[in-house]
Amino acid sequence: EFRIASYKAYSHPEFAAKVRNINALNKFDNPTGIAAEKGDEILVFVGPTHGEDIGLASVSPAGIESSTYPLNEGVNKIKINRSGLLYVMYHTDISTPKKPVKVHIPVGSGTVNGYFDVTRHTDKDWKRMIGKAPHSMFDIVGRYSMMILHTEYLKAYSPDSITKSVRVWDESVRAMWKIMGFDKYPQPHNNRQLGVSVEGGAHMFATWYYCGYSVGDQGNTLKNEVLAPGVLQGNRLWGFGHEVGHCYQHPFNWRSMSESSNNFFAQLILDQVTNPINGNELASDMENPCKYLLSEAVKGLPFHDLNGWAKWGFAQYSFYLYFHKLGINPEFYPALFESLRRKPLSRQAYEVSEAHLALYERICNVSRTDFTDDFEIFNWFVPIDHKGNQYGEYSFKMTEEMARASKARIAARRYPKPKFRIAFLHQHGKTVNLWGQNLHGSQLNGYWTKYKQNAKLSPSVSASKKDSMIIVRNGENAAAFCVVTNGKVVGYYDRQKFDVSGVEWNDTSKVYAIPIQTAEPYKLIYSATRS
């Protein structure tokens, strides 16, 4: 089954990196299922190569360190200088059809370890193969993903089944590729997304060619955050999405956002993979933006200084909710990514302010919608002069003149406002405890399903104040509530009972219900002077 096989052509892994502005993809898409030890002399019989360069790689268990040996048509005798699993290296330009190459590694050369291919094998095959696999690592091949994982932990945690895990990995990668428009803006590359379990290093990490998952915790990372059903419990697929997201975040990323913008992909796969499989939305990890608007934005902090969760929640994921979940324009993100590939935000190595403003303009221009009001709420245009270090030194200097010019360029386009106020739009899937009452995120104001229903503010919405508590009645269809003191917003709230003791309050204070629809003005529901 494994010693004689035909191997298909794959694109050069760096090709996708160049044309997609992503990390390089998998180099080892052609596993042989054969392992060899350092010092072994093996024979490899190769059929017609059709003029292509073919090689054999031996890959060590420590990661994807490899040695590659050229293969010629006919008989090849190779002395292995690195113990590991063997892979046929057949990388070429696949923009035109390429013929497969037949390779035979005869009995007596290496040891059969096997590999699992979801297009060929079933869980019955898996149980048979993993049960007798002699090597410390094992290959698992999906349609869009591939894993090279420690055999002992696969035997311990997935002895009977692997197809559900492969489905989760494949659907996660496919969701990322689809949102980036890989199907709508095709390029000739076909490599998979690779994951490898490693002995040391960080808990999880992303790098060129693969994502790494440490087994330094006795395999608990694999058990709970890589393999199903572990990843389907709560939001445990988040770690996988966060790391793989690092491989794809580059088009809409800039210095200071590297550990934030990739979370767009983590939340995306919770929404598109975990939640549908589990039949609920409990895995969704996007918190309500009001939490950060209340604690940080109303204090005048520039967007850069807001909590990282607020950053990706608004700057990237809110637009997914608005355009894709609400069905307003399901082509938005593929078009945005294509625009960002063709014209990157900024080519400056250390200055990030231009990229920051450019994303705002690109979102508005691609969607032909003026989202300035929502960006204003999140202090996108507050001047900043900041130096920092995130994977390298950077300088973030944005003046009031720069921000004013950016907004003027969008205003000159005369785009319409969005249908809904997206600054408060969220998909918080967890349960929060509020004054002894457990509320699911869908019970908080601003939950995306209310937007989907185009829910209108009730004419009878009103509020009263008892001590420091504001109690709202009939306000379930509001996007949010805000407190205005001395003519300035001092707090935003996502629930119909909230404490204002932590914000400035005097005789000028007023409470407003904020409608979901941008065409509807804020509605005054309480005034301190009338109490």
Short mmCIF file of C-alpha atoms in Angstrom, two decimals, residues 23-432:
data_model
loop_
_atom_site.label_atom_id
_atom_site.label_comp_id
_atom_site.label_asym_id
_atom_site.label_seq_id
_atom_site.Cartn_x
_atom_site.Cartn_y
_atom_site.Cartn_z
CA ASN A 23 3.29 32.32 5.22
CA ALA A 24 4.73 29.60 3.00
CA LEU A 25 2.59 26.48 2.96
CA ASN A 26 3.45 22.80 3.43
CA LYS A 27 6.59 21.32 1.86
CA PHE A 28 5.71 17.71 2.69
CA ASP A 29 2.39 17.08 0.90
CA ASN A 30 3.67 13.75 -0.51
CA PRO A 31 4.30 11.37 2.42
CA THR A 32 5.53 7.89 1.51
CA GLY A 33 4.58 6.15 4.74
CA ILE A 34 8.17 4.89 4.98
CA ALA A 35 10.67 5.65 7.75
CA ALA A 36 14.46 5.31 7.57
CA GLU A 37 17.29 5.54 10.06
CA LYS A 38 20.49 7.55 9.78
CA GLY A 39 23.11 5.42 8.04
CA ASP A 40 20.57 3.29 6.17
CA GLU A 41 21.25 2.64 2.50
CA ILE A 42 18.00 2.47 0.61
CA LEU A 43 16.95 1.87 -2.97
CA VAL A 44 14.39 4.08 -4.67
CA PHE A 45 13.04 3.14 -8.11
CA VAL A 46 11.62 6.12 -10.03
CA GLY A 47 9.47 6.07 -13.14
CA PRO A 48 9.37 8.80 -15.82
CA THR A 49 9.84 12.26 -14.26
CA HIS A 50 8.56 14.17 -17.33
CA GLY A 51 11.49 16.55 -17.13
CA GLU A 52 10.69 17.64 -13.57
CA ASP A 53 13.08 17.80 -10.61
CA ILE A 54 12.14 15.16 -8.02
CA GLY A 55 13.64 14.57 -4.59
CA LEU A 56 13.29 12.50 -1.44
CA ALA A 57 13.34 14.17 1.99
CA SER A 58 13.97 12.56 5.35
CA VAL A 59 12.33 14.60 8.11
CA SER A 60 13.34 14.32 11.75
CA PRO A 61 10.79 14.15 14.58
CA ALA A 62 12.07 17.34 16.21
CA GLY A 63 10.05 19.49 13.83
CA ILE A 64 10.44 19.73 10.09
CA GLU A 65 14.22 19.70 9.90
CA SER A 66 14.97 17.74 6.76
CA SER A 67 17.62 16.43 4.41
CA THR A 68 16.78 16.17 0.71
CA TYR A 69 18.28 13.75 -1.82
CA PRO A 70 17.76 14.18 -5.59
CA LEU A 71 15.97 11.39 -7.44
CA ASN A 72 16.56 10.41 -11.05
CA GLU A 73 14.61 8.13 -13.34
CA GLY A 74 15.53 4.50 -12.74
CA VAL A 75 17.44 3.13 -9.74
CA ASN A 76 18.60 5.47 -6.97
CA LYS A 77 20.80 4.34 -4.10
CA ILE A 78 20.68 6.75 -1.17
CA LYS A 79 22.53 6.81 2.15
CA ILE A 80 20.27 8.45 4.71
CA ASN A 81 22.04 11.06 6.84
CA ARG A 82 19.02 12.03 8.95
CA SER A 83 16.61 9.63 10.65
CA GLY A 84 12.98 10.32 9.92
CA LEU A 85 9.92 9.90 7.77
CA LEU A 86 10.37 10.01 4.00
CA TYR A 87 8.57 12.37 1.60
CA VAL A 88 8.65 12.74 -2.16
CA MET A 89 9.52 16.32 -3.08
CA TYR A 90 7.77 17.15 -6.34
CA HIS A 91 7.36 20.93 -6.55
CA THR A 92 6.78 22.73 -9.82
CA ASP A 93 4.63 25.27 -11.63
CA ILE A 94 1.17 23.70 -11.66
CA SER A 95 -0.50 26.39 -13.77
CA THR A 96 -0.50 23.72 -16.49
CA PRO A 97 -1.35 20.05 -15.77
CA LYS A 98 1.54 17.93 -14.56
CA LYS A 99 1.73 14.13 -14.70
CA PRO A 100 2.26 12.11 -11.52
CA VAL A 101 5.54 10.33 -10.88
CA LYS A 102 5.65 6.68 -9.79
CA VAL A 103 8.07 5.84 -6.97
CA HIS A 104 8.88 2.41 -5.53
CA ILE A 105 10.78 1.97 -2.26
CA PRO A 106 11.31 -1.80 -2.19
CA VAL A 107 11.22 -4.21 0.73
CA GLY A 108 14.49 -4.00 2.64
CA SER A 109 14.68 -0.22 2.23
CA GLY A 110 13.28 1.56 5.26
CA THR A 111 10.33 0.51 7.43
CA VAL A 112 6.64 0.84 6.67
CA ASN A 113 5.05 3.32 9.07
CA GLY A 114 1.97 4.15 7.00
CA TYR A 115 -0.01 7.36 6.82
CA PHE A 116 -3.69 8.26 6.97
CA ASP A 117 -5.31 9.93 3.96
CA VAL A 118 -8.90 11.05 4.58
CA THR A 119 -9.69 10.65 0.87
CA ARG A 120 -8.63 6.98 0.91
CA HIS A 121 -8.97 5.69 4.45
CA THR A 122 -11.64 5.26 7.10
CA ASP A 123 -11.53 5.13 10.90
CA LYS A 124 -11.27 1.35 10.58
CA ASP A 125 -8.07 1.81 8.57
CA TRP A 126 -6.85 4.36 11.11
CA LYS A 127 -7.28 1.99 14.02
CA ARG A 128 -5.32 -0.66 12.16
CA MET A 129 -2.49 1.65 11.08
CA ILE A 130 -1.97 3.69 14.23
CA GLY A 131 -2.08 0.58 16.38
CA LYS A 132 1.03 -0.87 14.76
CA ALA A 133 2.87 2.28 13.60
CA PRO A 134 6.53 1.79 14.67
CA HIS A 135 7.82 5.34 14.23
CA SER A 136 7.58 8.15 16.79
CA MET A 137 5.70 10.39 14.31
CA PHE A 138 2.71 9.77 12.04
CA ASP A 139 1.34 11.56 8.97
CA ILE A 140 -2.35 12.53 8.72
CA VAL A 141 -3.38 13.93 5.35
CA GLY A 142 -6.58 15.90 4.81
CA ARG A 143 -7.90 17.84 1.84
CA TYR A 144 -6.69 21.26 3.00
CA SER A 145 -4.63 20.35 6.05
CA MET A 146 -1.93 17.91 7.06
CA MET A 147 -0.56 16.96 10.47
CA ILE A 148 2.67 15.22 11.49
CA LEU A 149 2.03 14.26 15.12
CA HIS A 150 3.61 12.17 17.87
CA THR A 151 2.42 8.59 17.54
CA GLU A 152 2.30 7.86 21.27
CA TYR A 153 -0.26 10.62 21.87
CA LEU A 154 -2.33 9.63 18.86
CA LYS A 155 -2.44 6.11 20.27
CA ALA A 156 -3.38 7.48 23.69
CA TYR A 157 -5.98 10.06 22.69
CA SER A 158 -7.29 8.95 19.28
CA PRO A 159 -6.80 5.18 19.10
CA ASP A 160 -10.06 4.45 17.29
CA SER A 161 -10.93 7.51 15.23
CA ILE A 162 -9.30 10.43 13.45
CA THR A 163 -11.79 11.46 10.75
CA LYS A 164 -13.57 14.01 12.98
CA SER A 165 -10.25 15.67 13.75
CA VAL A 166 -9.36 15.86 10.07
CA ARG A 167 -12.79 17.31 9.32
CA VAL A 168 -12.24 20.06 11.91
CA TRP A 169 -8.76 20.92 10.55
CA ASP A 170 -9.93 20.84 6.93
CA GLU A 171 -13.03 22.93 7.51
CA SER A 172 -11.05 25.43 9.56
CA VAL A 173 -8.43 25.94 6.86
CA ARG A 174 -11.07 25.96 4.14
CA ALA A 175 -13.00 28.69 5.99
CA MET A 176 -9.86 30.82 6.16
CA TRP A 177 -9.09 30.29 2.48
CA LYS A 178 -12.68 31.07 1.50
CA ILE A 179 -12.91 34.32 3.48
CA MET A 180 -9.63 35.39 1.84
CA GLY A 181 -11.09 34.71 -1.60
CA PHE A 182 -8.79 31.89 -2.64
CA ASP A 183 -11.66 30.36 -4.61
CA LYS A 184 -12.85 33.64 -6.14
CA TYR A 185 -9.37 34.91 -6.98
CA PRO A 186 -7.60 31.64 -7.85
CA GLN A 187 -3.85 31.19 -8.15
CA PRO A 188 -2.07 27.99 -9.17
CA HIS A 189 -1.07 26.61 -5.78
CA ASN A 190 -2.31 23.48 -4.03
CA ASN A 191 -0.22 22.95 -0.90
CA ARG A 192 -1.95 22.14 2.38
CA GLN A 193 -1.69 23.88 5.75
CA LEU A 194 0.77 21.89 7.88
CA GLY A 195 0.83 21.30 11.63
CA VAL A 196 3.63 19.50 13.49
CA SER A 197 3.93 18.39 17.12
CA VAL A 198 7.32 19.29 18.56
CA GLU A 199 9.29 18.34 21.66
CA GLY A 200 10.07 21.80 22.98
CA GLY A 201 9.36 25.42 22.25
CA ALA A 202 6.26 27.44 22.98
CA HIS A 203 2.87 25.98 23.77
CA MET A 204 1.84 26.72 20.18
CA PHE A 205 3.51 28.81 17.51
CA ALA A 206 3.36 29.70 13.83
CA THR A 207 6.32 29.89 11.50
CA TRP A 208 7.27 29.46 7.84
CA TYR A 209 5.84 26.24 6.35
CA TYR A 210 3.97 25.02 9.47
CA CYS A 211 2.41 25.59 12.89
CA GLY A 212 3.96 23.86 15.88
CA TYR A 213 2.21 22.23 18.85
CA SER A 214 4.35 21.36 21.87
CA VAL A 215 4.14 17.96 23.54
CA GLY A 216 6.09 19.20 26.55
CA ASP A 217 2.87 18.93 28.58
CA GLN A 218 2.52 15.16 28.10
CA GLY A 219 0.43 15.70 25.03
CA ASN A 220 -2.35 17.73 26.66
CA THR A 221 -2.06 20.41 23.98
CA LEU A 222 -2.72 17.77 21.33
CA LYS A 223 -5.50 16.20 23.35
CA ASN A 224 -7.38 19.39 24.17
CA GLU A 225 -6.50 21.91 21.47
CA VAL A 226 -5.64 19.98 18.32
CA LEU A 227 -7.56 16.70 18.32
CA ALA A 228 -11.34 16.40 18.23
CA PRO A 229 -13.39 16.14 20.37
CA GLY A 230 -11.12 18.24 22.61
CA VAL A 231 -11.25 21.22 20.24
CA LEU A 232 -15.05 21.03 20.15
CA GLN A 233 -15.37 21.64 23.89
CA GLY A 234 -16.10 25.31 24.55
CA ASN A 235 -13.75 27.44 22.49
CA ARG A 236 -10.74 25.10 22.51
CA LEU A 237 -10.33 25.43 18.74
CA TRP A 238 -9.30 29.02 19.43
CA GLY A 239 -5.60 28.16 19.87
CA PHE A 240 -5.47 26.33 16.55
CA GLY A 241 -7.18 29.25 14.85
CA HIS A 242 -4.94 31.82 16.53
CA GLU A 243 -1.75 30.11 15.35
CA VAL A 244 -2.92 29.28 11.84
CA GLY A 245 -4.31 32.81 11.73
CA HIS A 246 -0.76 34.09 12.10
CA CYS A 247 -0.03 32.48 8.74
CA TYR A 248 -2.77 34.45 6.98
CA GLN A 249 -3.05 37.77 8.84
CA HIS A 250 -0.44 39.71 6.87
CA PRO A 251 -2.75 41.55 4.40
CA PHE A 252 -4.62 43.42 7.16
CA ASN A 253 -1.94 43.45 9.82
CA TRP A 254 0.58 46.03 10.98
CA ARG A 255 3.04 46.37 13.86
CA SER A 256 1.27 46.41 17.23
CA MET A 257 -1.61 44.29 15.84
CA SER A 258 0.26 41.02 15.28
CA GLU A 259 -1.30 39.28 18.30
CA SER A 260 -4.73 40.78 17.59
CA SER A 261 -5.60 40.67 13.90
CA ASN A 262 -5.00 36.91 13.69
CA ASN A 263 -7.82 36.42 16.21
CA PHE A 264 -10.20 37.29 13.40
CA PHE A 265 -9.44 33.83 12.00
CA ALA A 266 -9.76 32.17 15.40
CA GLN A 267 -13.24 33.61 15.91
CA LEU A 268 -14.14 32.86 12.29
CA ILE A 269 -13.61 29.12 12.70
CA LEU A 270 -15.42 29.06 16.03
CA ASP A 271 -18.37 30.54 14.16
CA GLN A 272 -18.11 28.41 11.02
CA VAL A 273 -16.76 25.11 12.39
CA THR A 274 -17.20 24.60 16.15
CA ASN A 275 -20.64 26.16 16.54
CA PRO A 276 -22.30 24.30 13.62
CA ILE A 277 -20.86 20.95 14.74
CA ASN A 278 -22.04 21.52 18.32
CA GLY A 279 -25.37 23.01 17.24
CA ASN A 280 -25.01 26.23 19.27
CA GLU A 281 -23.07 29.50 19.45
CA LEU A 282 -21.48 28.91 22.84
CA ALA A 283 -17.94 28.77 21.46
CA SER A 284 -18.03 32.33 20.11
CA ASP A 285 -15.35 34.32 21.90
CA MET A 286 -16.06 37.83 20.67
CA GLU A 287 -16.89 39.97 23.69
CA ASN A 288 -19.30 42.87 23.52
CA PRO A 289 -17.41 46.00 22.44
CA CYS A 290 -19.26 48.04 25.09
CA LYS A 291 -17.01 46.51 27.75
CA TYR A 292 -13.99 48.25 26.26
CA LEU A 293 -15.83 51.35 25.15
CA LEU A 294 -16.87 51.89 28.79
CA SER A 295 -13.53 51.11 30.42
CA GLU A 296 -11.11 52.51 27.85
CA ALA A 297 -12.46 54.34 24.80
CA VAL A 298 -14.55 56.91 26.67
CA LYS A 299 -11.37 57.95 28.49
CA GLY A 300 -9.97 59.18 25.20
CA LEU A 301 -7.42 56.43 24.72
CA PRO A 302 -6.40 56.02 21.06
CA PHE A 303 -7.45 52.79 19.40
CA HIS A 304 -3.90 51.46 19.57
CA ASP A 305 -4.05 51.50 23.39
CA LEU A 306 -7.36 49.65 23.70
CA ASN A 307 -7.40 46.06 24.91
CA GLY A 308 -6.41 43.56 22.22
CA TRP A 309 -9.80 41.88 22.29
CA ALA A 310 -11.49 45.15 21.35
CA LYS A 311 -8.98 45.63 18.54
CA TRP A 312 -9.72 42.54 16.50
CA GLY A 313 -13.37 42.51 17.60
CA PHE A 314 -14.02 45.85 15.95
CA ALA A 315 -11.26 46.34 13.38
CA GLN A 316 -11.75 42.98 11.69
CA TYR A 317 -14.58 40.81 13.01
CA SER A 318 -17.35 43.44 13.19
CA PHE A 319 -17.17 43.76 9.42
CA TYR A 320 -17.49 39.98 9.02
CA LEU A 321 -20.63 40.08 11.16
CA TYR A 322 -22.05 43.04 9.28
CA PHE A 323 -21.37 41.94 5.73
CA HIS A 324 -21.35 38.15 6.00
CA LYS A 325 -23.46 37.07 8.99
CA LEU A 326 -26.11 39.66 8.24
CA GLY A 327 -25.94 38.87 4.52
CA ILE A 328 -25.43 42.49 3.48
CA ASN A 329 -22.51 41.68 1.17
CA PRO A 330 -21.03 38.14 1.40
CA GLU A 331 -18.38 39.12 -1.14
CA PHE A 332 -16.90 41.83 1.06
CA TYR A 333 -13.97 40.07 2.71
CA PRO A 334 -12.76 38.22 -0.40
CA ALA A 335 -12.79 41.56 -2.24
CA LEU A 336 -11.03 43.32 0.65
CA PHE A 337 -8.28 40.71 0.84
CA GLU A 338 -7.76 40.83 -2.90
CA SER A 339 -7.46 44.60 -2.70
CA LEU A 340 -4.97 44.28 0.17
CA ARG A 341 -2.92 41.76 -1.81
CA ARG A 342 -2.77 43.98 -4.87
CA LYS A 343 -2.01 47.12 -2.89
CA PRO A 344 -0.66 46.43 0.61
CA LEU A 345 -1.57 48.82 3.41
CA SER A 346 1.96 50.05 3.95
CA ARG A 347 5.40 48.99 2.88
CA GLN A 348 7.12 50.91 5.63
CA ALA A 349 9.08 48.66 7.95
CA TYR A 350 8.48 50.47 11.25
CA GLU A 351 5.95 53.28 10.75
CA VAL A 352 2.43 51.94 11.30
CA SER A 353 0.20 55.02 11.36
CA GLU A 354 -0.28 55.05 7.58
CA ALA A 355 -1.39 51.41 7.61
CA HIS A 356 -3.78 52.17 10.47
CA LEU A 357 -5.53 54.92 8.49
CA ALA A 358 -5.27 53.00 5.23
CA LEU A 359 -7.32 50.09 6.59
CA TYR A 360 -10.17 52.45 7.46
CA GLU A 361 -10.09 53.93 3.98
CA ARG A 362 -9.78 50.56 2.28
CA ILE A 363 -12.80 49.15 4.16
CA CYS A 364 -14.88 52.15 3.18
CA ASN A 365 -13.70 52.15 -0.44
CA VAL A 366 -14.08 48.41 -1.04
CA SER A 367 -17.56 48.36 0.50
CA ARG A 368 -18.47 51.83 -0.84
CA THR A 369 -19.81 52.61 2.63
CA ASP A 370 -18.86 55.41 5.04
CA PHE A 371 -18.09 53.79 8.39
CA THR A 372 -16.45 56.91 9.83
CA ASP A 373 -18.92 57.25 12.73
CA ASP A 374 -18.14 53.71 13.97
CA PHE A 375 -14.39 54.27 13.67
CA GLU A 376 -14.82 57.51 15.62
CA ILE A 377 -16.50 55.67 18.50
CA PHE A 378 -13.45 53.42 18.78
CA ASN A 379 -11.08 56.43 18.81
CA TRP A 380 -9.51 55.41 15.51
CA PHE A 381 -8.58 59.01 14.74
CA VAL A 382 -7.27 60.10 18.16
CA PRO A 383 -3.70 61.39 17.62
CA ILE A 384 -0.91 59.20 18.92
CA ASP A 385 2.86 59.34 19.24
CA HIS A 386 3.98 55.96 20.53
CA LYS A 387 6.99 53.71 20.26
CA GLY A 388 6.73 50.02 20.97
CA ASN A 389 8.11 46.57 20.34
CA GLN A 390 6.13 43.70 18.92
CA TYR A 391 8.31 41.36 16.86
CA GLY A 392 10.53 44.37 16.21
CA GLU A 393 10.66 48.05 17.12
CA TYR A 394 7.98 50.30 15.67
CA SER A 395 6.93 53.93 15.78
CA PHE A 396 3.25 54.89 15.71
CA LYS A 397 2.87 58.61 15.09
CA MET A 398 -0.47 59.85 13.80
CA THR A 399 -1.22 63.54 13.89
CA GLU A 400 -4.59 65.23 13.92
CA GLU A 401 -3.84 66.53 10.42
CA MET A 402 -3.23 62.99 9.12
CA ALA A 403 -6.51 61.77 10.62
CA ARG A 404 -8.44 64.77 9.31
CA ALA A 405 -7.07 64.24 5.80
CA SER A 406 -7.97 60.55 5.88
CA LYS A 407 -11.57 61.28 6.89
CA ALA A 408 -11.81 64.01 4.27
CA ARG A 409 -10.83 61.59 1.52
CA ILE A 410 -13.71 59.30 2.48
CA ALA A 411 -16.15 62.19 2.92
CA ALA A 412 -15.32 63.35 -0.59
CA ARG A 413 -16.50 60.00 -1.95
CA ARG A 414 -20.02 60.67 -0.61
CA TYR A 415 -20.62 57.04 0.27
CA PRO A 416 -23.84 56.22 2.13
CA LYS A 417 -23.74 55.38 5.82
CA PRO A 418 -24.08 51.69 6.76
CA LYS A 419 -27.55 50.39 7.45
CA PHE A 420 -26.65 49.50 11.04
CA ARG A 421 -24.39 50.86 13.77
CA ILE A 422 -21.66 48.26 13.87
CA ALA A 423 -19.64 49.71 16.76
CA PHE A 424 -21.97 47.80 19.12
CA LEU A 425 -22.47 44.69 16.98
CA HIS A 426 -21.17 41.51 18.64
CA GLN A 427 -21.35 37.72 18.86
CA HIS A 428 -20.50 37.16 22.50
CA GLY A 429 -21.37 33.50 22.96
CA LYS A 430 -20.50 33.05 26.63
CA THR A 431 -22.60 33.42 29.76
CA VAL A 432 -21.94 36.36 32.06
#
